[in-house]
Each structure stands twice: as C-alpha cells, then as structure tokens.
Amino acid sequence: MTSSSCSCSYASSCTCAGFLHDAAGVDRRTAVRSAVVAAGALLAGRAGTARAASRPSSAAGLTLHLPPPTGPHPIGVTPLYLVDRGRRDPWDSRIPVRELMASVFYPARTVHGVPTAPQMTEGAAARFAAIDTRVHGLPAGGVDWAATRSHAHVGAPVAAGRWPVLLYSPGGGDPRTLGTSLAEELAGHGHVVVAVDHPGDASEVEFPTTTPYRRDLFRTTVFRDDPRKDPGRFRAMIDTRIADLRFVRDQLALLAEGCPADAAGRALPEHLGRALDLRRVGLYGHSAGGTAVAEALYEDRRFAAAVNLEGYLDRPVSGGGAEPYPVAAHGVDRPLLLLGSQHFLGPGSRRELARSWSAVLDRSRGYAHRRRIARTAHWAFTDYAALVPPLQAAGLMPAAARNALVGTAGPAETVPAVRTSVRGFFARHLPRCPVG
C-alpha cells in the first residue's frame, strides 16, 4: 500500500509516500523484461550541452516537456569546458589530455529577458536519435528530440550568497542532459549543480571547439555492450569517472579563487565562483555514476555526502565473480543514500546489487541508508521518468518497453518521489547554514 505519510525503520521493509524502504534485500518480484534491458544494464542516462538554441518552425514530431522545478529560486545555467592536462584520455589514444564538459545549474538573481536552454542542442539531439533510441527501445521517428526545453536560463546573473555544491555523474553510456530535471530541482532549492559528461563513455558529448587531436565537435560512446561483461573495461570506466569528479572539484576550487575556468576562454556568469560553498560539496549519480560517486565519497574527504541512484558497489573480476569496491568492503563515515527502483533489471542483477549494497550498509555504522521507490524501474531516476510515458500514450512505444525503462508508476508519482528523496537528503546533510 502507499500512503501520504508513515514511519518505518530502515531495518524493515515497508511502503510509504510512494517509497519502498528496505535494509535487508531488494525486491524479489519478477522484473519486467524486454529487449531494452538486454541492450545494456549500464547504459542509463543522457547528456548534452545546456546552450540556448532556436528550433525551425518546420521541425516535425512530438515535442516532449520536462516537469517544472518546485524551488523558490529561478535557475541559471552555463556550460563549462575543462581540460585535465595531467591525464591522457582512456578511450582514445590520440587524445593526450582528458577533456570534460559540464553544465552548471545555479540559483539566479533574475531571469528576466534571458532565454531558456534546450535540453539538448540540435547536434546532440541528432546523435541521441541515432544512438540512444536504439539502446533503449525508444521510437526512431515521430519525436522532435531537439525541441524539449529546460527551465534554466542561459547565463542568468547569479543570486547573491554561497550555495552548497553538488556534482552529478550520469549513467554508463549516457550524457548529462538526461539528468536535467533533477539538476534544475536541486538548483531551484538552493544548490549549485555541476552535471558532468564523461567523454568516450557518454553516448554523445559536444565540445565548444575542435583541437589538433580531436577534429570533430562531438565524441560518441565507445561502448557497444554492457561494460560489466569486460572486467578491465568496467574498472577503467569507474576509475575514470572518479578521477573526472575529483578533477572537477579541483577546478571548482580554482574558480572560487577567481581563476579563469573555461578551457575555451568563454566568460562565465559574474560571481559564479563566489557562489560556491566548497565546505559543503556532495555527489549524486545514476547507475555507473552511482558506483562512481559512492566510491569517490569513500576516497576523497572533500565530499561530504552522496546519493547512489542504483549503481553496483562491486566490480567483475577476470575468471568470473566480483569483488567489492573499497566503499563496500569498508563502509563510509559520511552520509550515503542508496536509492533504488522496485524493478531493477533482472533477478541476477538484483542479487548482485543486493549483495554489494548490503555490504556497505553492514559496515557503515548507520551512515548508509537504503530506500526504494515503488513501481519504478532503473531509468526512473533520469528524465525518462517524464519523457517516456507520453511516448507510450502517443502510441510511439509499447507498454512493455515503457515499463522496462521507468516502471508502471506515472510521472506525477515518480518525479516527486525521486526529487523529494534526493533533495531531502542533501537538505539534511549539506544545509546551507551550519547546524548547531
């Protein structure tokens, strides 16, 4: 049963306010199966740039809409191009540096006369339609993927004050744009959110310029299958993501000190660096991103709290089986929320997830907690929660494919449940003002 409120312990399993709380194991009901799931357990999220774009009036296809954020602050957004010259790119030997793209969402002072950003640029949307739709069983036609607008305003002036900072890592093979709705929600409630793309991993990443070693504005994913089938590739993926997140944290410190941040020399909104409260930095990530943020929390004490949105906490090893990441082997001493869906992929995947999550819960002395959201599936933690049900309603995708992606719960239930869980967690553990 679901109810508007109840109390329950993480030591037992119950359903309340649309959630399933469980500290003993994940749900054992049979998950909805489809070819979408078989396409790749880790390919779970989308990204693109947060740059304003105009749409030609002749663009054909259904226009999808993101749910509006509920916070008191209007939202600004700016793209950020970063280059780590101390690392080579792990996925392309021709690239001697590690390039990253990010979108920075922040509370704005005003958005009057400032345009909103698209969820995806024209170029990113074209690649999304060619790559992501095939992976997730989305309609190949009938949708104008570039028409969806965000609620964030490009380059809007930054609101006065210092705001807690959150870094977001999307699912394996996914771009940062499919985390737009949750990033906007958190920014509207008083956080600076840095959504990070992981080039070579993400399905499509658009850069502001070409380079002598990268002749295209876009990089697309190197993944053609579930990376967990290849222990070396999975380890490289997670290690790279952790290093990416730590590097972004380094660059934010320089930005806060007034140093130029964008590697292409583009101006950022005035006082953005001054708005960063780097005493309060948290992490959240989906799927492979959840794995990365949990391990980054364990490894780097500059991160104060993290939310793992259904990412494994173990890694496959050669010869079969898996070993726990250090975060699962030793536990954490700072807050970690393990937020899962009711119908996580298949039975084998559920057992693997349960094993690694139980390990971190057992070793964290109360710092780690687990929660599940009822009638959802793995991709309900992304913008798909709002975008996929209208596709089914329009007859553009079958119910089985919709259920495999986001579950049977509708956006009116799923979106607030995810937002409330993540927002409430960071409000408790990364308050804007010191407690006590």
Short mmCIF file of C-alpha atoms in Angstrom, two decimals:
data_model
loop_
_atom_site.label_atom_id
_atom_site.label_comp_id
_atom_site.label_asym_id
_atom_site.label_seq_id
_atom_site.Cartn_x
_atom_site.Cartn_y
_atom_site.Cartn_z
CA MET A 1 0.00 0.00 0.00
CA THR A 2 1.03 3.60 -0.47
CA SER A 3 0.11 6.46 1.77
CA SER A 4 0.88 10.12 2.12
CA SER A 5 2.90 9.56 5.27
CA CYS A 6 4.06 6.87 7.62
CA SER A 7 7.05 5.97 9.73
CA CYS A 8 9.19 2.95 9.22
CA SER A 9 12.66 1.74 10.08
CA TYR A 10 15.38 1.03 7.56
CA ALA A 11 15.69 -2.31 9.33
CA SER A 12 12.40 -3.45 7.87
CA SER A 13 10.60 -3.23 4.56
CA CYS A 14 7.52 -1.11 4.04
CA THR A 15 5.89 1.20 1.56
CA CYS A 16 5.25 4.83 2.44
CA ALA A 17 4.71 8.04 0.47
CA GLY A 18 5.33 6.04 -2.70
CA PHE A 19 8.58 4.54 -1.40
CA LEU A 20 9.71 1.03 -0.53
CA HIS A 21 12.23 1.15 2.33
CA ASP A 22 14.40 -1.94 2.59
CA ALA A 23 17.60 -2.65 4.50
CA ALA A 24 17.58 -6.42 4.16
CA GLY A 25 17.40 -7.01 0.41
CA VAL A 26 15.94 -5.77 -2.84
CA ASP A 27 12.50 -6.75 -4.09
CA ARG A 28 12.25 -10.30 -5.37
CA ARG A 29 9.29 -9.84 -7.66
CA THR A 30 9.97 -10.67 -11.28
CA ALA A 31 11.14 -7.54 -13.10
CA VAL A 32 9.61 -6.54 -16.38
CA ARG A 33 11.78 -7.99 -19.12
CA SER A 34 12.30 -6.69 -22.64
CA ALA A 35 14.94 -6.33 -25.31
CA VAL A 36 15.59 -2.86 -23.90
CA VAL A 37 17.07 -4.34 -20.72
CA ALA A 38 19.20 -6.81 -22.66
CA ALA A 39 20.72 -3.93 -24.62
CA GLY A 40 22.86 -2.93 -21.67
CA ALA A 41 22.50 -2.71 -17.91
CA LEU A 42 24.82 0.25 -17.56
CA LEU A 43 23.61 2.37 -20.47
CA ALA A 44 21.36 4.59 -18.40
CA GLY A 45 21.19 8.40 -18.83
CA ARG A 46 21.61 11.19 -21.42
CA ALA A 47 23.60 14.35 -21.76
CA GLY A 48 24.21 17.29 -23.96
CA THR A 49 25.03 20.94 -23.65
CA ALA A 50 22.95 23.50 -21.79
CA ARG A 51 23.16 26.13 -24.51
CA ALA A 52 20.29 28.14 -25.95
CA ALA A 53 19.15 27.06 -29.41
CA SER A 54 16.29 28.03 -31.69
CA ARG A 55 14.08 25.50 -33.46
CA PRO A 56 12.87 25.87 -37.02
CA SER A 57 9.10 26.11 -37.19
CA SER A 58 9.03 23.24 -39.66
CA ALA A 59 10.52 20.71 -37.21
CA ALA A 60 8.27 17.66 -37.19
CA GLY A 61 7.42 15.26 -34.41
CA LEU A 62 6.09 15.15 -30.89
CA THR A 63 7.55 17.75 -28.51
CA LEU A 64 8.23 16.39 -25.03
CA HIS A 65 8.28 18.50 -21.87
CA LEU A 66 10.29 18.37 -18.67
CA PRO A 67 8.41 18.90 -15.39
CA PRO A 68 8.92 22.36 -13.88
CA PRO A 69 11.12 22.64 -10.80
CA THR A 70 9.40 23.41 -7.49
CA GLY A 71 12.02 25.54 -5.73
CA PRO A 72 11.77 29.22 -4.81
CA HIS A 73 14.78 30.28 -6.90
CA PRO A 74 14.83 30.89 -10.66
CA ILE A 75 17.60 28.91 -12.32
CA GLY A 76 20.58 29.86 -14.42
CA VAL A 77 22.81 27.51 -16.39
CA THR A 78 26.16 27.78 -18.14
CA PRO A 79 28.32 25.25 -19.99
CA LEU A 80 31.84 24.57 -18.74
CA TYR A 81 34.71 23.05 -20.73
CA LEU A 82 37.57 21.64 -18.64
CA VAL A 83 40.88 20.07 -19.65
CA ASP A 84 43.00 17.91 -17.35
CA ARG A 85 46.50 18.06 -18.84
CA GLY A 86 47.79 15.56 -16.30
CA ARG A 87 45.81 12.64 -17.74
CA ARG A 88 45.55 11.05 -21.16
CA ASP A 89 42.13 10.12 -22.45
CA PRO A 90 41.46 6.47 -21.54
CA TRP A 91 39.24 5.74 -24.55
CA ASP A 92 41.12 7.38 -27.44
CA SER A 93 44.91 7.06 -27.58
CA ARG A 94 45.11 10.03 -29.96
CA ILE A 95 43.96 12.45 -27.25
CA PRO A 96 46.84 13.36 -24.89
CA VAL A 97 44.64 15.15 -22.32
CA ARG A 98 41.37 14.43 -20.54
CA GLU A 99 38.64 16.77 -21.77
CA LEU A 100 35.38 17.18 -19.89
CA MET A 101 32.12 19.01 -20.49
CA ALA A 102 29.75 20.09 -17.74
CA SER A 103 26.62 22.14 -17.21
CA VAL A 104 26.49 24.33 -14.11
CA PHE A 105 22.97 24.97 -12.78
CA TYR A 106 22.65 27.65 -10.09
CA PRO A 107 20.15 29.88 -8.27
CA ALA A 108 19.70 33.04 -10.36
CA ARG A 109 19.07 36.58 -9.18
CA THR A 110 16.75 37.25 -12.11
CA VAL A 111 15.91 35.56 -15.40
CA HIS A 112 14.01 38.45 -16.95
CA GLY A 113 14.65 38.52 -20.68
CA VAL A 114 17.10 35.58 -20.51
CA PRO A 115 16.28 32.61 -22.81
CA THR A 116 15.92 29.08 -21.53
CA ALA A 117 18.35 26.38 -22.65
CA PRO A 118 17.28 23.36 -24.68
CA GLN A 119 17.64 20.01 -23.01
CA MET A 120 19.83 19.01 -25.98
CA THR A 121 21.34 21.06 -28.78
CA GLU A 122 20.45 20.30 -32.40
CA GLY A 123 23.64 18.31 -32.93
CA ALA A 124 23.36 16.39 -29.67
CA ALA A 125 19.71 15.57 -30.37
CA ALA A 126 20.59 14.18 -33.81
CA ARG A 127 23.18 11.85 -32.27
CA PHE A 128 20.79 10.96 -29.46
CA ALA A 129 18.24 9.89 -32.06
CA ALA A 130 20.85 7.73 -33.81
CA ILE A 131 22.46 6.15 -30.72
CA ASP A 132 20.30 6.27 -27.60
CA THR A 133 16.96 5.41 -29.12
CA ARG A 134 18.33 2.07 -30.37
CA VAL A 135 19.80 1.20 -26.97
CA HIS A 136 16.63 1.89 -25.02
CA GLY A 137 13.93 0.88 -27.48
CA LEU A 138 12.74 4.46 -27.98
CA PRO A 139 10.87 5.40 -31.16
CA ALA A 140 13.15 6.01 -34.13
CA GLY A 141 10.76 8.60 -35.52
CA GLY A 142 7.84 10.77 -34.55
CA VAL A 143 9.71 12.72 -31.84
CA ASP A 144 11.49 16.06 -32.11
CA TRP A 145 14.24 15.39 -29.55
CA ALA A 146 15.76 18.85 -30.00
CA ALA A 147 12.51 20.66 -29.18
CA THR A 148 12.45 19.92 -25.44
CA ARG A 149 13.28 23.00 -23.40
CA SER A 150 14.74 23.15 -19.93
CA HIS A 151 13.64 25.61 -17.24
CA ALA A 152 17.17 27.00 -16.79
CA HIS A 153 18.16 30.34 -18.29
CA VAL A 154 21.44 30.63 -20.15
CA GLY A 155 23.98 32.81 -18.33
CA ALA A 156 21.45 34.43 -15.99
CA PRO A 157 23.01 36.54 -13.20
CA VAL A 158 23.91 34.51 -10.11
CA ALA A 159 21.89 35.01 -6.94
CA ALA A 160 23.80 36.54 -4.04
CA GLY A 161 25.04 34.14 -1.38
CA ARG A 162 27.09 30.98 -1.11
CA TRP A 163 25.38 27.76 -2.10
CA PRO A 164 26.21 24.10 -1.40
CA VAL A 165 27.64 22.34 -4.45
CA LEU A 166 26.56 19.00 -5.98
CA LEU A 167 28.34 17.05 -8.71
CA TYR A 168 26.27 14.73 -10.92
CA SER A 169 27.59 11.69 -12.82
CA PRO A 170 25.10 10.16 -15.30
CA GLY A 171 24.59 6.50 -16.08
CA GLY A 172 27.11 4.47 -18.07
CA GLY A 173 26.99 5.36 -21.75
CA ASP A 174 24.73 8.31 -21.04
CA PRO A 175 25.08 12.07 -21.44
CA ARG A 176 24.45 14.62 -18.74
CA THR A 177 21.35 16.10 -20.39
CA LEU A 178 19.08 13.28 -19.20
CA GLY A 179 19.66 14.50 -15.64
CA THR A 180 18.34 17.97 -16.42
CA SER A 181 15.09 17.81 -14.44
CA LEU A 182 16.67 16.71 -11.15
CA ALA A 183 19.54 19.19 -11.54
CA GLU A 184 17.05 22.01 -12.02
CA GLU A 185 15.06 20.89 -9.00
CA LEU A 186 18.14 20.93 -6.79
CA ALA A 187 19.34 24.29 -8.13
CA GLY A 188 15.93 25.82 -7.57
CA HIS A 189 16.13 24.77 -3.92
CA GLY A 190 19.48 26.44 -3.34
CA HIS A 191 22.33 24.32 -4.73
CA VAL A 192 24.89 24.79 -7.45
CA VAL A 193 24.72 21.59 -9.50
CA VAL A 194 27.56 20.60 -11.83
CA ALA A 195 26.37 17.90 -14.25
CA VAL A 196 29.44 16.17 -15.70
CA ASP A 197 29.81 14.39 -19.02
CA HIS A 198 32.38 11.58 -19.29
CA PRO A 199 33.56 11.71 -22.96
CA GLY A 200 34.16 8.39 -24.68
CA ASP A 201 31.75 6.86 -22.16
CA ALA A 202 28.75 9.16 -22.73
CA SER A 203 26.65 8.50 -25.81
CA GLU A 204 27.32 11.96 -27.21
CA VAL A 205 29.33 14.93 -25.93
CA GLU A 206 29.54 18.27 -27.71
CA PHE A 207 32.60 20.48 -27.26
CA PRO A 208 32.82 24.23 -27.95
CA THR A 209 35.76 23.85 -30.33
CA THR A 210 37.87 21.32 -32.18
CA THR A 211 41.52 20.65 -31.37
CA PRO A 212 44.52 19.28 -33.32
CA TYR A 213 43.89 15.88 -31.72
CA ARG A 214 40.08 15.99 -31.89
CA ARG A 215 38.84 17.18 -35.28
CA ASP A 216 35.13 16.89 -34.50
CA LEU A 217 32.98 18.92 -32.11
CA PHE A 218 31.37 15.67 -30.95
CA ARG A 219 32.60 12.49 -29.32
CA THR A 220 30.36 9.44 -29.15
CA THR A 221 30.50 6.42 -26.89
CA VAL A 222 32.99 3.60 -27.39
CA PHE A 223 30.67 1.16 -25.62
CA ARG A 224 28.88 -1.44 -27.71
CA ASP A 225 27.78 -3.73 -24.87
CA ASP A 226 27.36 -3.81 -21.09
CA PRO A 227 30.81 -2.87 -19.68
CA ARG A 228 30.31 -5.27 -16.77
CA LYS A 229 30.91 -8.11 -19.20
CA ASP A 230 34.53 -6.92 -19.51
CA PRO A 231 36.23 -6.54 -16.08
CA GLY A 232 39.02 -4.35 -17.42
CA ARG A 233 36.68 -2.00 -19.24
CA PHE A 234 34.34 -1.70 -16.27
CA ARG A 235 37.22 -0.91 -13.93
CA ALA A 236 38.54 1.71 -16.39
CA MET A 237 35.10 3.27 -16.69
CA ILE A 238 34.58 3.70 -12.96
CA ASP A 239 38.18 4.75 -12.25
CA THR A 240 37.93 7.38 -15.00
CA ARG A 241 34.67 8.73 -13.65
CA ILE A 242 36.10 9.05 -10.14
CA ALA A 243 39.15 10.87 -11.47
CA ASP A 244 36.85 13.13 -13.54
CA LEU A 245 34.81 14.06 -10.47
CA ARG A 246 37.88 14.78 -8.38
CA PHE A 247 39.32 16.94 -11.15
CA VAL A 248 36.07 18.91 -11.41
CA ARG A 249 36.25 19.51 -7.66
CA ASP A 250 39.82 20.81 -8.12
CA GLN A 251 38.69 23.18 -10.87
CA LEU A 252 35.80 24.50 -8.79
CA ALA A 253 38.31 25.44 -6.09
CA LEU A 254 40.26 27.46 -8.67
CA LEU A 255 37.05 29.07 -9.91
CA ALA A 256 36.17 30.05 -6.33
CA GLU A 257 39.55 31.76 -6.07
CA GLY A 258 38.79 33.85 -9.13
CA CYS A 259 40.86 31.91 -11.68
CA PRO A 260 39.58 31.51 -15.26
CA ALA A 261 37.83 28.15 -15.50
CA ASP A 262 36.56 27.51 -19.02
CA ALA A 263 39.34 25.99 -21.15
CA ALA A 264 37.93 27.64 -24.28
CA GLY A 265 38.21 31.05 -22.62
CA ARG A 266 34.47 31.67 -22.52
CA ALA A 267 33.18 34.04 -19.87
CA LEU A 268 31.15 32.55 -17.05
CA PRO A 269 28.34 34.36 -15.22
CA GLU A 270 29.77 37.03 -12.94
CA HIS A 271 30.31 35.94 -9.33
CA LEU A 272 29.70 32.25 -10.10
CA GLY A 273 32.90 31.30 -8.29
CA ARG A 274 31.93 33.42 -5.30
CA ALA A 275 28.63 31.49 -5.08
CA LEU A 276 30.34 28.13 -4.47
CA ASP A 277 30.34 26.93 -0.86
CA LEU A 278 33.09 24.36 -1.14
CA ARG A 279 32.79 23.45 2.53
CA ARG A 280 29.62 21.63 1.51
CA VAL A 281 30.13 19.51 -1.61
CA GLY A 282 28.04 16.44 -2.34
CA LEU A 283 27.73 13.91 -5.15
CA TYR A 284 24.93 12.05 -6.84
CA GLY A 285 24.96 9.68 -9.78
CA HIS A 286 22.87 7.15 -11.64
CA SER A 287 23.87 3.54 -12.40
CA ALA A 288 27.62 3.63 -13.23
CA GLY A 289 27.52 7.20 -11.96
CA GLY A 290 26.13 5.90 -8.67
CA THR A 291 29.02 3.48 -8.40
CA ALA A 292 31.49 6.29 -9.06
CA VAL A 293 30.05 8.78 -6.57
CA ALA A 294 29.86 6.23 -3.75
CA GLU A 295 33.49 5.26 -4.25
CA ALA A 296 34.54 8.90 -4.64
CA LEU A 297 32.88 9.63 -1.29
CA TYR A 298 34.97 6.87 0.26
CA GLU A 299 38.22 8.01 -1.36
CA ASP A 300 38.00 11.81 -1.08
CA ARG A 301 37.09 13.55 2.16
CA ARG A 302 36.33 16.78 0.35
CA PHE A 303 32.98 15.18 -0.50
CA ALA A 304 30.58 15.35 2.43
CA ALA A 305 27.65 13.18 1.27
CA ALA A 306 26.50 11.16 -1.74
CA VAL A 307 23.42 9.60 -3.33
CA ASN A 308 23.88 6.40 -5.34
CA LEU A 309 20.96 6.04 -7.74
CA GLU A 310 21.08 2.29 -8.30
CA GLY A 311 24.75 1.69 -9.07
CA TYR A 312 26.60 -1.54 -8.25
CA LEU A 313 29.20 -1.35 -5.47
CA ASP A 314 31.23 -4.29 -6.70
CA ARG A 315 33.26 -4.89 -9.86
CA PRO A 316 33.60 -8.01 -12.01
CA VAL A 317 36.92 -9.85 -11.94
CA SER A 318 38.65 -11.98 -14.54
CA GLY A 319 37.55 -15.60 -14.40
CA GLY A 320 34.07 -14.78 -13.11
CA GLY A 321 32.56 -13.40 -9.94
CA ALA A 322 33.00 -9.95 -8.46
CA GLU A 323 34.88 -8.17 -5.70
CA PRO A 324 33.55 -5.29 -3.59
CA TYR A 325 34.75 -1.78 -4.15
CA PRO A 326 36.52 -0.37 -1.06
CA VAL A 327 33.37 1.59 -0.19
CA ALA A 328 31.50 -1.72 0.19
CA ALA A 329 34.41 -3.58 1.78
CA HIS A 330 34.98 -0.95 4.46
CA GLY A 331 31.85 1.23 4.63
CA VAL A 332 31.60 5.00 4.87
CA ASP A 333 31.81 7.52 7.69
CA ARG A 334 29.77 10.21 5.92
CA PRO A 335 26.16 10.09 4.74
CA LEU A 336 25.38 7.83 1.78
CA LEU A 337 21.90 7.18 0.40
CA LEU A 338 21.34 4.07 -1.73
CA LEU A 339 18.20 4.85 -3.72
CA GLY A 340 16.83 2.07 -5.89
CA SER A 341 13.86 1.12 -8.03
CA GLN A 342 11.43 -1.69 -7.27
CA HIS A 343 12.10 -3.49 -10.57
CA PHE A 344 15.86 -3.36 -11.06
CA LEU A 345 16.67 -5.18 -14.33
CA GLY A 346 16.69 -8.99 -13.94
CA PRO A 347 16.93 -11.40 -10.98
CA GLY A 348 20.69 -11.91 -11.36
CA SER A 349 21.30 -8.17 -11.40
CA ARG A 350 19.11 -7.71 -8.33
CA ARG A 351 21.14 -10.30 -6.42
CA GLU A 352 24.41 -8.60 -7.35
CA LEU A 353 23.09 -5.21 -6.33
CA ALA A 354 21.68 -6.55 -3.06
CA ARG A 355 24.99 -8.18 -2.16
CA SER A 356 27.11 -5.07 -2.65
CA TRP A 357 24.58 -2.70 -1.07
CA SER A 358 24.15 -4.94 1.96
CA ALA A 359 27.93 -4.93 2.43
CA VAL A 360 28.17 -1.15 2.65
CA LEU A 361 25.11 -0.97 4.91
CA ASP A 362 26.63 -3.53 7.30
CA ARG A 363 29.97 -1.68 7.54
CA SER A 364 28.91 1.97 7.72
CA ARG A 365 27.75 2.25 11.33
CA GLY A 366 24.49 3.94 10.40
CA TYR A 367 25.90 6.41 7.86
CA ALA A 368 24.46 4.50 4.89
CA HIS A 369 20.74 4.01 4.27
CA ARG A 370 18.70 2.33 1.56
CA ARG A 371 15.38 3.34 0.05
CA ARG A 372 13.38 2.07 -2.91
CA ILE A 373 10.71 3.80 -4.95
CA ALA A 374 7.60 1.75 -5.65
CA ARG A 375 6.50 0.67 -9.15
CA THR A 376 9.61 2.04 -10.82
CA ALA A 377 12.41 0.63 -12.97
CA HIS A 378 16.07 1.54 -13.42
CA TRP A 379 15.70 4.64 -15.62
CA ALA A 380 13.09 6.35 -13.43
CA PHE A 381 15.99 8.34 -11.92
CA THR A 382 16.55 10.14 -15.22
CA ASP A 383 14.48 12.46 -17.39
CA TYR A 384 12.98 9.33 -18.93
CA ALA A 385 10.58 9.29 -15.96
CA ALA A 386 8.81 12.27 -17.52
CA LEU A 387 9.59 11.70 -21.20
CA VAL A 388 8.80 8.02 -21.75
CA PRO A 389 5.14 7.78 -20.53
CA PRO A 390 3.97 10.39 -23.08
CA LEU A 391 5.66 8.36 -25.82
CA GLN A 392 3.60 5.35 -24.82
CA ALA A 393 0.45 7.47 -24.55
CA ALA A 394 1.05 8.75 -28.08
CA GLY A 395 1.36 5.18 -29.36
CA LEU A 396 5.06 5.59 -30.18
CA MET A 397 6.33 2.81 -27.91
CA PRO A 398 4.74 -0.30 -26.37
CA ALA A 399 3.87 -0.62 -22.69
CA ALA A 400 6.47 -3.37 -22.16
CA ALA A 401 9.29 -1.07 -23.29
CA ARG A 402 7.99 1.80 -21.16
CA ASN A 403 7.70 -0.46 -18.11
CA ALA A 404 11.21 -1.84 -18.61
CA LEU A 405 12.65 1.66 -18.66
CA VAL A 406 10.75 3.53 -15.94
CA GLY A 407 8.19 1.15 -14.42
CA THR A 408 4.44 1.40 -14.24
CA ALA A 409 4.25 4.47 -11.99
CA GLY A 410 3.35 7.69 -13.77
CA PRO A 411 5.41 10.90 -13.78
CA ALA A 412 3.10 12.51 -11.24
CA GLU A 413 4.23 9.85 -8.76
CA THR A 414 7.78 9.05 -9.84
CA VAL A 415 9.21 12.53 -10.41
CA PRO A 416 8.23 13.94 -6.98
CA ALA A 417 9.36 10.73 -5.25
CA VAL A 418 12.88 10.93 -6.72
CA ARG A 419 13.11 14.67 -6.21
CA THR A 420 11.93 14.51 -2.61
CA SER A 421 14.37 11.75 -1.70
CA VAL A 422 17.44 13.40 -3.20
CA ARG A 423 16.54 16.95 -2.22
CA GLY A 424 15.64 15.95 1.33
CA PHE A 425 18.87 14.01 1.77
CA PHE A 426 21.05 16.93 0.77
CA ALA A 427 18.95 19.42 2.76
CA ARG A 428 19.73 17.36 5.88
CA HIS A 429 23.38 16.66 5.22
CA LEU A 430 24.51 19.73 3.26
CA PRO A 431 22.49 22.55 4.82
CA ARG A 432 23.22 25.99 3.50
CA CYS A 433 23.90 27.28 7.01
CA PRO A 434 25.78 25.38 9.75
CA VAL A 435 23.59 23.46 12.17
CA GLY A 436 24.17 23.85 15.90
#
